[in-house]
Backbone as a ProteinNet text record, in pm:
[ID]
protein_1_A
[PRIMARY]
MAVAVPAERLALLAEELGRYAGAVRFIDMTQAGRNPGRIIPGVLRAFADAQPPGRVRIIGEPIWPGRTATECPACAQHEALINAAFHGRPVPALCPHDAARLEATVLADALATHPHVIDGGRQRASAAYSPDDVVTRCNQPMEPPSGAATAHFSAPELPAVRHFAVQRARELGLGGGRLEDVALAVAELTTNSVVHGGGSGTLRVWGQQRQVVCEVRDRGRLVDLRWPGGAPRGGRGRARVAAGESARRPGAAAHRSVCPAARPARWG
[TERTIARY]
854	900.5	914.3	879.4	864.8	940	1009.6	1120	1070.7	1045.5	997.4	1060.6	1176	1227.1	1288.7	1316.4	1420.3	1492.2	1493.4	1582.3	1712.3	1801.7	1919.6	1959.2	1858	1879.9	1865.3	1795.2	1756.4	1873.2	2001.1	2077.6	2155.1	2190.7	2254.9	2235.9	2082.8	2009.9	2022.7	1993.6	1989	2175	2241.7	2401.8	2428	2342.9	2381.5	2334.9	2181.9	2122.8	2172.3	2260.4	2328.2	2232	2242.6	2175.2	2001.2	2001.7	1864	1753.5	1821.7	1810.2	1646.8	1649.9	1538.2	1432.2	1419.7	1290.9	1244.6	1295	1249.3	1178.5	1045.2	995.3	1075.2	1156.2	1184.2	1097	1072.3	1012.2	1043.2	1077.9	1107.2	981	1013.3	936.2	903.6	970.3	986.5	882.2	853.2	760.6	626.5	647.4	549.7	458.8	503.6	460.6	472.5	511.5	495.2	388.2	292.5	170.5	144.4	144.2	143.2	17.3	-122.9	-239.9	-264.2	-138.9	-97.8	-58.3	2.5	137.2	8.1	-79.3	-157.2	-245.8	-295.4	-360.8	-293.8	-205.3	-129.6	5.1	81.7	188.4	177.8	146.1	124.4	19.8	-74.3	-195.5	-179.2	-127.7	-149	-43.8	59.6	173.5	136.4	73.1	-4.9	-108.4	-207.3	-314.3	-261	-130.1	-137.3	-63.9	-5.5	45	-45.3	26.4	-40	-56.3	-143.5	-171.8	-38.9	-20.2	120.2	162.6	310.6	342.6	392.8	359.4	406.5	499	604.5	713.2	710.4	704.2	699	828.1	934.6	993.1	957	941	847.8	921.6	999	1007.4	927.1	839.1	749.9	812.2	862.2	929	1065.3	1150.2	1285	1317.9	1423.5	1506.7	1437.1	1363	1351	1197	1108.6	984.4	953.2	864	785.8	716.8	720.2	630	502.1	437.9	310.5	263.7	391.8	365.5	355.3	478.5	530.6	351.3	243.7	146.4	56.8	71.6	-52	55.6	221.9	291.7	253.2	262.7	193.4	81.4	-34.1	-168.3	-139.5	-57.1	-41.9	-5.5	110.5	172.1	109.8	2.5	-74.5	-173.7	-246.5	-319.3	-298.9	-152.3	-92.2	-141.9	-126.3	-174.7	-345.9	-417.8	-540.4	-590.4	-477.3	-523.3	-517.5	-410.4	-336.4	-409.8	-541.5	-541.3	-613.9	-591.1	-628.5	-517	-405	-308.6	-185.3	-127.6	-19.5	86.3	132	182.3	291.6	380.8	522.5	596.8	567.8	603	721.3	857.6	944.2	939.3	927.8	955.9	1125.2	1182.5	1312.6	1317.6	1375.8	1377.9	1481.7	1578.4	1710.3	1716.3	1732.2	1741	1800	1930.8	2054.6	1989.7	1887.3	1881.5	1720.7	1611	1455.7	1459.6	1367.9	1338.4	1262.9	1322.5	1249.3	1129	1064.5	926.3	873.3	931.3	910.1	892.8	1024.2	1089.7	975.8	934	823.6	713.1	644.8	531.7	569.4	713.4	732.7	707.5	773	728.1	572.1	529.9	345.7	289.8	343.8	243	305.1	404.9	469.4	470.6	369.8	405.8	533.3	592.8	762.5	868.9	968.1	1063	1201.6	1301.1	1410.2	1529.1	1618.1	1687.7	1816.1	1957.8	2052	2068.1	1997.3	1967.3	1881.7	1806.5	1759.8	1608.1	1518.8	1347.3	1263.4	1216.5	1163.8	1003.4	928.1	738.5	760.2	717	682.6	590.3	667.6	559.2	445.1	518.2	435.9	350.9	295.5	244.5	112.2	20.3	-57.3	-141.2	-176.9	-217.1	-307.1	-430.4	-564.2	-540.5	-440.9	-427.8	-339.4	-240	-186.6	-280.2	-372.1	-440.3	-546.9	-598.4	-654.1	-593.5	-473.9	-373.9	-344	-342.2	-292.3	-370.6	-504.1	-652.3	-699.4	-627.3	-669.2	-615.1	-703.2	-663.4	-572.4	-463.3	-353.6	-419.9	-336.3	-410.4	-327.6	-401.2	-310	-242.3	-182.6	-101.3	-175	-151.2	-224.6	-238.7	-160.3	-130.4	-200.9	-281.6	-317.4	-432.5	-406.8	-552	-637.7	-780.7	-913	-1060.6	-1074.4	-1229.9	-1322.1	-1437.9	-1566.9	-1662.6	-1716.1	-1778.6	-1920.4	-2011.8	-2130.5	-2128.7	-2227	-2248	-2198.9	-2260.2	-2248.1	-2084.1	-2021.1	-1884.4	-1752.8	-1819.1	-1710	-1627.3	-1631	-1541.4	-1450.9	-1533.7	-1388.3	-1343.9	-1354.6	-1299.5	-1180.2	-1217.5	-1117.1	-1004	-1046.9	-952.4	-869.7	-891	-879	-765.4	-769.1	-689	-549.9	-578.9	-487	-384.7	-482.9	-394.1	-267.4	-349.6	-242.7	-143.9	-156.9	-36.5	8.6	-12.8	129.8	165.5	106.2	189.9	310.7	273.4	360.5	446.2	454.6	568.3	539.2	394.9	387.1	338.8	385.3	342.4	328.9	316.9	265.5	189.5	183.8	93.4	32.7	149.8	82.3	-20.7	22.7	-164.6	-264.9	-228.1	-383.4	-401	-319	-349.7	-453.8	-381.9	-461.3	-588	-582.7	-735	-816.4	-772.4	-869.9	-893.9	-752.1	-821.1	-904.8	-877.6	-985	-1139.3	-1131.7	-1294.4	-1340.5	-1278.4	-1345.1	-1365	-1272.4	-1298	-1430.9	-1420.2	-1547	-1670.3	-1633	-1792	-1829.6	-1721.6	-1784.3	-1855.7	-1776.9	-1829.9	-1951.5	-2010.6	-2182.2	-2268	-2198.8	-2265.6	-2253.2	-2203.7	-2216.3	-2164.2	-2113.7	-2056.5	-2132.5	-2259	-2359.4	-2411.3	-2298.9	-2354	-2272	-2157	-2072.6	-1938.2	-1842.3	-1713.9	-1611.9	-1451.2	-1407.9	-1271.2	-1202.1	-1094.1	-979.4	-853.9	-754.2	-625	-544.1	-410	-298.2	-179.4	-94.1	60.2	179.2	307.4	381.5	424.7	468.1	611.5	698.7	842.8	810.1	850.5	844.3	747.4	637.1	490.8	384	282	161	34.2	-19.8	-112.9	-261.4	-336.3	-470	-579.9	-630.6	-733.9	-901.1	-977	-1109.7	-1194	-1260.3	-1320.1	-1493.7	-1568.3	-1720	-1790	-1870.1	-1969.9	-1984.5	-1931.8	-1906.8	-1790.5	-1759.7	-1698.2	-1665.6	-1540.8	-1497.1	-1431.8	-1493.4	-1472.9	-1401.7	-1407.8	-1359.9	-1197	-1115.3	-997.2	-976.6	-1007.5	-1003	-1014.6	-946	-958.2	-1099.4	-1177.3	-1327.8	-1345.6	-1290.7	-1330	-1494	-1584.1	-1712.1	-1769.2	-1711.3	-1816.2	-1922.9	-2027.4	-2140.6	-2114.3	-2171.9	-2134.3	-2170.5	-2033.5	-2040.9	-1961.4	-1927	-1852.3	-1690.9	-1631.2	-1470.3	-1405.1	-1430.9	-1412.2	-1291.5	-1284.4	-1168.7	-1091.6	-1122.3	-1010.3	-950.1	-995.8	-936.5	-831.9	-876.6	-799.7	-621.7	-669	-549.5	-473.2	-521.9	-475	-378.2	-384	-333.5	-235.9	-237.8	-149.5	-45.3	67.5	207.3	110.7	25.6	-21.2	-168	-209.9	-356.9	-386.8	-423	-482.4	-607.5	-658	-836.2	-854.8	-922	-964.3	-1117.8	-1132.5	-1268.1	-1312.4	-1399.1	-1444.6	-1337.5	-1208.4	-1156.8	-1073.2	-1050.9	-952.5	-810.1	-735.8	-624.5	-560.9	-480.5	-382	-302.7	-172.6	-39.2	33.2	64.9	157.1	277.9	411.5	524.9	555.5	582.3	651.2	736	739.2	831	960.5	957.1	1055.8	997.5	1087.5	1058.7	954	829.5	744	758.1	667.6	677.1	564.7	595.8	507.1	482.3	392.7	343.3	222.4
-1572.8	-1464.5	-1450.2	-1330.4	-1308.3	-1162.1	-1160.5	-1057.7	-1003	-903.4	-875.7	-765	-765.1	-631.6	-637.6	-574.4	-600.4	-670.9	-741.7	-900.9	-855.4	-747.9	-710.5	-748.4	-708.3	-734.3	-846.2	-925.8	-1063	-1165.9	-1163.7	-1263	-1223.2	-1058.4	-1059.4	-1056.9	-1048.7	-1073.9	-1259.1	-1288.7	-1474.1	-1512.5	-1446.6	-1478	-1412	-1316.3	-1245.3	-1340	-1428	-1513.9	-1666	-1675.6	-1816.6	-1929	-1981.6	-2142.2	-2091.8	-1984.4	-1963.3	-1860.5	-1851.4	-1851.8	-1943.8	-2009.8	-2169.9	-2127.7	-2041.3	-2017.9	-1895.7	-1810.4	-1674.1	-1719.5	-1638.6	-1634.2	-1528.9	-1528.7	-1432.4	-1423.5	-1273.1	-1227	-1125	-1132.7	-1001.3	-918.3	-812.5	-711.8	-644.9	-616.4	-554.4	-642.4	-772.2	-841.8	-862.2	-931.9	-920.1	-758.3	-676.2	-582.6	-450.5	-530	-394.2	-293.5	-364.7	-277.2	-280.8	-146.4	-122.3	-189.6	-158.2	-206.9	-351	-424.1	-550.7	-596.2	-527.3	-589.7	-606.1	-516.7	-559.3	-723	-725.1	-846.5	-961.7	-942.3	-1020.8	-1077.3	-1002.9	-1005.6	-1031	-940.2	-915.6	-995.6	-981.1	-1047.4	-1216.9	-1219.5	-1360.5	-1448.6	-1395.2	-1451.9	-1438	-1374.7	-1372.2	-1473.7	-1468.2	-1552.3	-1694.6	-1729.6	-1875.4	-1945.8	-1800.5	-1913.2	-1952.8	-2047.7	-2087.8	-1960.4	-1976.7	-1876.4	-1870.2	-1729	-1699.2	-1552.3	-1546.9	-1423.9	-1425.7	-1334.7	-1314.3	-1174.3	-1172.5	-1122.4	-1068.6	-950	-917.9	-801.3	-784.9	-704.1	-621.4	-505.1	-472.3	-364.7	-368.4	-260	-189.7	-140.6	-110.5	25.1	67.3	165	214	141	180.3	289.7	345.5	408.6	350.6	404.1	362.5	335.8	359.1	399.3	500.7	506.7	627.2	726.9	856.9	949.6	916.9	844.8	780.2	640.7	582.3	503	530.5	621.3	698	713.4	758.1	825.1	671	605.2	427.3	389.7	348.6	324.5	373.1	520.1	588.8	589	548.5	493.8	344.9	256.3	156.4	150.3	223	233.3	288.5	371.1	428	337	237.4	120.2	-14.2	34.1	-116.3	-135.8	-67.8	-53.5	-87.4	-31.1	-36	-219.1	-255.8	-373.8	-481.2	-480.8	-602.8	-495.7	-426.2	-450.7	-539.7	-495.2	-611.3	-752	-764.3	-864	-861	-953.6	-943.1	-929.1	-826.2	-868.8	-769	-754.9	-660.9	-637.6	-496.7	-494	-370.6	-395.2	-328.2	-256.7	-158.8	-101	-23.5	-92.2	-15.6	112.7	225.9	306.2	356.7	382.4	415	546.8	600.6	745.5	827.8	770.9	805.1	856.3	758.9	784.9	790.6	807.8	823.8	983.3	1032.2	1180.8	1219.5	1334	1389.5	1383	1387.2	1371.3	1264	1125	1009.8	957.5	1059.6	1059	1119.5	1187.4	1234.7	1203.3	1118.4	1057.2	925.7	898.5	759.2	778.4	964.3	956.2	990.3	1033.1	1040	900.7	806.1	645.2	543.2	572	503	535	492.3	526.6	554.6	446.3	461.2	439.1	529.9	538.4	470.7	423.6	398.9	461.1	535.6	652.7	611.2	563.3	578.6	493.5	351.8	277.3	280.5	410.7	433.2	427	405.3	396.7	553.1	589.1	696.4	703.9	766.2	810.5	887.1	852.6	975.3	1071.1	1199.7	1306.1	1382.8	1309.8	1350.7	1229	1142.1	1024.3	1061.3	1074.9	1089.9	1034.5	888.9	832.3	851.9	890.1	928.8	1030.9	1170	1294.3	1231.2	1137.5	1074.1	1034.8	902.4	881.8	996.7	1099.1	1181.4	1223	1282.6	1359.8	1278.3	1174.5	1076.2	1027.2	1010.1	976.6	1093.7	1121.8	1231.1	1221.2	1220.5	1225.3	1297.2	1259.1	1347.6	1414.8	1530.3	1574.7	1569.9	1502.4	1426	1529.9	1475.5	1575.7	1661.6	1731.6	1799.9	1717.1	1664.8	1522.6	1376.3	1396.4	1252.6	1238.4	1094.2	1031.9	1007.4	1107	1096.6	1017.6	961.7	873.3	899.9	951.7	940.9	825.7	772.9	609.2	617.1	548.3	502.4	327.5	269.9	118.6	78.8	125	112.1	111.3	218.8	221.7	190	41.4	-13	-77.1	-199.5	-264.4	-170.9	-46.8	38.3	109.2	155.9	268.6	131	-19.7	-85.8	-134.4	-152.9	-99.2	-1.1	79.9	282.9	294.3	207.6	180.9	82.3	-29	-102.3	-64.5	-22.6	68.8	203.6	262.3	406.5	311.2	229.6	134.4	63.2	27.4	-39.1	95.2	179.6	302.4	398.7	330.7	396.8	283.2	213.8	117.3	-11.4	-59.9	-176.9	-318.5	-404.6	-532.2	-677.7	-787.1	-883.6	-878.1	-954.1	-990.8	-872.3	-715.5	-635.4	-542.5	-584.1	-507	-603.4	-718.7	-796.6	-772	-719.3	-636.4	-529	-434.9	-343.7	-338.9	-412.4	-453.9	-548.8	-597.1	-634.2	-523.6	-414.2	-325.7	-248.7	-170.1	-68.9	-143.6	-257.8	-336.2	-308.3	-383.2	-355	-228.7	-142.9	23.2	63.5	75.6	146	61.5	-97	-116.5	-105.7	-63.1	-46.5	102	178.2	362.4	319.8	234.4	217	163.3	63.4	-7.7	86.1	152.8	192.3	337.7	423	554.5	636.1	630.9	681.9	692.4	575.7	557.2	564.2	661.4	666.9	728.2	759.7	811.7	868.8	909.7	932.2	843.3	787.8	710.9	833.1	839.3	924.4	821.2	812	715.5	803.2	799.5	849.5	822.6	835.7	750.5	867.3	807.5	858.1	803.7	841.6	802.9	590.5	609.9	428.2	363.2	432.1	382.5	422.9	349.4	362.1	390.7	532.6	581.6	541.4	427.9	436.2	488.8	592.7	672.4	683.3	593.8	642.8	679	825.9	921.5	894.7	915.6	926.2	995.9	950	1053.1	958.4	873.9	770.7	848.7	758	808.7	682.7	645.3	515.5	575.6	532.3	591.5	462.9	380.5	275	165.7	192.4	178.8	24.8	-55.8	-180.9	-272.7	-356.1	-504.9	-557.9	-568.1	-576.4	-739.2	-822.5	-941.9	-985.9	-854.6	-948.5	-851	-832.3	-751.7	-817.2	-749.1	-788.3	-897.5	-991	-1040.3	-968.4	-940.8	-848.1	-724.7	-680.3	-618.3	-606	-675.4	-712.2	-674.9	-588.6	-530.5	-414.4	-340.6	-259.5	-345.5	-499.9	-581.4	-607.6	-683.5	-793.5	-664.7	-555.2	-431.7	-394.6	-429.7	-416.1	-495.3	-619.2	-737.4	-771.1	-691.2	-724.4	-641	-490.2	-371.4	-334	-264.2	-226.1	-103.2	-43	100.5	93.7	147.5	173.2	291.4	419.5	524.2	558.4	512	556.3	689.3	741.3	929.3	926.7	1062.5	1130.8	1103.7	1036.6	986.1	943.2	927.1	830.2	726.8	623.9	543.5	480.4	430.7	449.6	342.8	252.8	153.1	203.7	150.3	180.2	47	40.7	-53.5	-20.8	-106.4	-52.9	-74.9	-1.3	-9.9	-104.2	-189.4	-296	-217.7	-57.9	46.2	160	257	387.1	408.6	485.9	550.2	669.7	683.9	790.7	845.8	1019	1091.3	1135.1	1229.5	1302.5	1207.8
1546.6	1489.8	1338.9	1290.1	1150.4	1141	1066.4	1027.3	864.5	809.1	705.4	650.7	608.3	566.2	407.8	341.1	198.1	182.5	93.4	103.8	146.7	68.7	116.8	269.9	330.9	455.3	535.2	478.7	526.5	562.8	454	459.3	561.1	570.5	724	824	849.2	959.5	991.1	917.7	917.2	961	907	920.6	1044.1	1109.4	1292.7	1346.6	1314.8	1433.9	1427.5	1295.7	1321.2	1341.9	1431.3	1460.4	1502.2	1547.2	1614.2	1462.2	1328.9	1247.9	1217.8	1222.3	1184.3	1267.1	1350.3	1435	1384.7	1272	1240.6	1097.6	1089.4	895.9	878.2	768.9	690	585.1	542.2	459.5	356.1	227.6	154.1	135.1	211.5	236.8	72.6	1	-131.2	-222.9	-186.1	-295.5	-186.6	-68.7	8.6	59.2	56.5	115.8	-3.5	-123.7	-250.5	-249.7	-197.5	-224.1	-43.3	1	134.8	198.6	128.9	198.8	175	169.2	185.1	311.6	356.3	459	588.2	640.6	773.5	722.8	628.7	630.5	567.7	440	445.7	445.1	530.2	602.3	723	839.3	957.6	1014.5	1005.7	1039.4	1021.2	870.6	761.3	871.9	931.6	985.9	1181.3	1228.9	1344.3	1408.1	1270.9	1306.4	1315.9	1220.2	1202.8	1317.2	1406.5	1517.3	1631.2	1714.8	1854.4	1907.5	2047	2118.4	2186.6	2220	2267.7	2218	2261.2	2230.2	2104.5	2002.3	1883.7	1869.6	1791.2	1790.5	1625.2	1582.8	1418.9	1428.7	1297.4	1254.6	1151.7	1085.3	970	941.3	819.8	789.4	623.1	649	540	470.6	476	402.3	396.9	272.5	290.6	128.3	123.3	48.4	-63.5	-198.4	-311.7	-308.1	-180.8	-203.2	-271.7	-350	-457.9	-335.7	-404.6	-363	-346.5	-452.1	-450.1	-347.6	-305.9	-211.8	-113.4	-22	95.6	161.8	110.8	207.5	233.8	128.5	191	229.7	261	408.2	501.8	520.8	658.7	695.2	608.9	617.7	716.8	624.6	685	828.2	853.7	1017.7	1107.1	1066.5	1142.9	1192.7	1134.2	1133.3	1207.8	1213.7	1304	1433.2	1512.6	1644.3	1669	1552.7	1553	1506.1	1412.5	1382.3	1485.2	1585.8	1659.8	1815.4	1813	1942.2	2042.8	2150.1	2258.3	2201	2117.9	2133.4	2164.9	2245.6	2254.4	2141.5	2034.5	1934.5	1917.4	2012.5	1992.6	1853.9	1765.2	1671.6	1693.5	1597.1	1573	1429.5	1382.6	1245.3	1240	1175.2	1171.8	1033.8	1048.4	960	910.2	823.3	809.3	794.2	890.3	940.1	848.1	776.7	684.1	576.8	516.5	407.8	349.5	436.3	423.9	414.4	357.6	372	506.5	537.5	663.7	702.3	591.4	577.6	638.4	585.4	606.3	773.7	792.6	941.6	1029.6	993.5	1048.6	1049.3	965.3	991.9	1096.4	1060.3	1185.8	1306.7	1347.1	1461.7	1547.2	1429.7	1421	1437.8	1386.8	1347	1468.2	1572.1	1684.4	1787.4	1865	2032	2048.4	2091.8	2119.3	2041.9	2035.1	1972.4	2004.8	1964.3	1972	1897	1982.6	1886	1984.5	1884.8	1987.2	2074.1	2067.8	2138.3	2272.3	2280.9	2383.8	2356.3	2440.9	2398.6	2512.5	2418.8	2458.1	2397	2466.5	2407.4	2269.3	2173.8	2063.3	2141.2	2147.5	2165.4	2067.5	1939	1822.3	1771.5	1849.8	1833.9	1780	1694.4	1657.3	1513.6	1558.2	1419.3	1354.4	1382.2	1330.9	1220.7	1268.2	1212.5	1061.5	1110	969.5	884.9	955.2	821.1	765.2	832.4	774.5	674.2	708.3	594.3	462.6	506.1	403.8	273.3	360.3	277.2	193.4	142.9	14.6	-123.4	-245.3	-362.6	-389.4	-480	-546.2	-634.6	-709	-840.1	-939.7	-1069	-1165.1	-1221.7	-1314.4	-1413.2	-1540.1	-1574.7	-1715	-1791.5	-1809.5	-1932.3	-1938.4	-1816.6	-1778.8	-1863.9	-1942.8	-1986.4	-1955.4	-1995	-1896.4	-1987.5	-1924.4	-2003.6	-1907.6	-1929.9	-1879.6	-1869.3	-1803.8	-1831.6	-1716.8	-1775.8	-1704.8	-1759.5	-1726.5	-1720.7	-1877.7	-1996.4	-2125	-2171.6	-2103.8	-2138.4	-2033.4	-1941.9	-1871.3	-1961.6	-2085.7	-2144.6	-2223.8	-2276.4	-2355.8	-2232	-2118.6	-2021	-1973.2	-1990.2	-1983.6	-2046.2	-2166.3	-2319.2	-2278.9	-2286.1	-2247.7	-2165.5	-2032.8	-1939.5	-1955.8	-2074.5	-2090.2	-2207.6	-2299.8	-2410.5	-2349.1	-2246.7	-2203.6	-2107.4	-2055.3	-1947.1	-2037.4	-2147.7	-2284.9	-2339	-2371.5	-2391.4	-2303.7	-2178.2	-2059.3	-2026.5	-2107.3	-2055.8	-1991.8	-1970.3	-1917.5	-2023.6	-1951.7	-2056.4	-1980.5	-2028.8	-1966.6	-1867.5	-1760.2	-1640.8	-1601	-1631.1	-1556.2	-1631.4	-1734.8	-1829.9	-1786	-1721.1	-1646.5	-1562.2	-1471.2	-1302.3	-1381.3	-1464.5	-1471.1	-1531.4	-1645.8	-1700.6	-1542.5	-1450.2	-1330.1	-1244.5	-1232.5	-1138.6	-1185	-1290.5	-1370.8	-1380.9	-1394.1	-1406.3	-1264.2	-1197.8	-1059.8	-993.5	-1038.1	-961.6	-1029	-1195.1	-1257.3	-1231.6	-1193.8	-1201.3	-1061.4	-960.4	-811.5	-860.3	-907.8	-942.9	-951.1	-1082	-1133.2	-1048.7	-981.7	-867.7	-774.2	-693.2	-574.3	-580.1	-645.9	-671.4	-723.7	-765.9	-829.7	-985.4	-1061.3	-1148.7	-1268.2	-1259.8	-1356.7	-1267.4	-1375.6	-1269.1	-1391.6	-1384	-1435.1	-1426.3	-1550.6	-1510.8	-1549.6	-1518.6	-1537.5	-1559.6	-1634.5	-1617.4	-1692.9	-1559.5	-1631	-1546.2	-1588.6	-1587.5	-1455.2	-1352.2	-1240.5	-1188.9	-1196.2	-1106.4	-1165.9	-1272.5	-1322.1	-1284.2	-1295.3	-1247.1	-1347.8	-1366.7	-1419.8	-1297.1	-1280.6	-1228.3	-1269.7	-1191.1	-1248.3	-1121.4	-1187	-1104.1	-1119.6	-1033.1	-1103.4	-973.8	-1016.1	-918.5	-945	-817.9	-849.4	-778.4	-720.4	-614.3	-507.5	-453.1	-403.3	-287.3	-161.7	-27.3	12.4	7.4	101.4	230.8	358.1	476.7	548	490.6	600.3	548.5	568	522.6	594.7	638	683.1	615.7	618.3	511	517.1	407.9	444.1	447.6	519	553.5	571.5	614.2	634.5	526	441.4	326.7	246.3	254.8	153.9	25.5	-39.5	-146.1	-241.1	-328.7	-431.3	-383	-267.6	-209.3	-175.4	-247.8	-251.4	-383.4	-435.5	-570.7	-510.7	-430.5	-362.6	-276.2	-227.8	-183.2	-287	-383	-477.7	-536.7	-568.6	-622.2	-514.1	-373.6	-269.1	-274.6	-281.1	-236.7	-404	-522.3	-628.2	-703.7	-665.5	-695.8	-603.3	-653.8	-591.4	-494.2	-521.7	-414.4	-430.3	-292.2	-331.2	-223.5	-292.6	-166.6	-178.5	-95.5	-107.6	-112.6	-128.3	-87.4	-80.6	-63.3	-97.3	-218	-250.8	-400.2	-479.8	-454.6	-553.8	-484.9	-618.9	-554.1	-667	-645.8	-700	-701.5	-808.8	-824.3	-857.9	-875.2	-885.1	-962.3	-1062.2	-1096.6	-1166.3	-1138.6	-1159.9	-1320.2	-1358.5	-1536	-1551.6	-1659.7	-1699.9	-1776.7	-1797.8	-1832.4	-1798.1	-1769.5	-1728.7	-1819.5	-1748.7	-1792.6	-1889.1	-1968.2	-2101.8	-2049.4	-2075.7	-2080.3	-2207.6	-2202.3	-2392.1	-2455.5
[MASK]
++++++++++++++++++++++++++++++++++++++++++++++++++++++++++++++++++++++++++++++++++++++++++++++++++++++++++++++++++++++++++++++++++++++++++++++++++++++++++++++++++++++++++++++++++++++++++++++++++++++++++++++++++++++++++++++++++++++++++++++++++++++++++++++++++++++++++++

């Protein structure tokens, strides 16, 4: 059994389980699941696939108070895809939600992404269950603010546009290894736009809720949200971005990476 919840809950659960705690793998979801796009391949499937044949149980809390408005749609997509990711496998999963502190829209998404709900100790079928609708609704690019730093690029501008993104991220408060993350993410996404998205694209960078958002738009379209384990050679750029950054929201002709700022992001 695996329990992936925010760190402050792990100690409480271990204490309550007592001598049985040794049979449970405890995972800090705020670290392992910082990027919602990594939770299925890097947390849930990674644990389930490593277990011997038999029944696997998972408790996972992907959305907690403090998740940003940028991250929540990616979390909803994650929850909508869990049943598809484990189709045909006996892997019961329980997803706790803090009903007292989460926004009403987040709780509404929970009803739409879970076929059964436990409320007040009673289990019932969710009449609102509609995971495909959630994926469609959340898989849309957000509109960047009017002050977003913008750079257009084609193949010759790839090094310059990467430098442009890193410089703007530094101005917004990122530092150290997070700047390396920005450089990698932007390099992968802009190269993907040149190779697979029509030969050119547009990069926008802005600060939002203590985060730095980098968005690349091109004329291509990402239609498959699954982890590309069978991608052809040279086709894992978006997978690397999804594995490394804190949130990834693919949409129609747009790819976005989000990095937490080392200090509050600045605008202007």
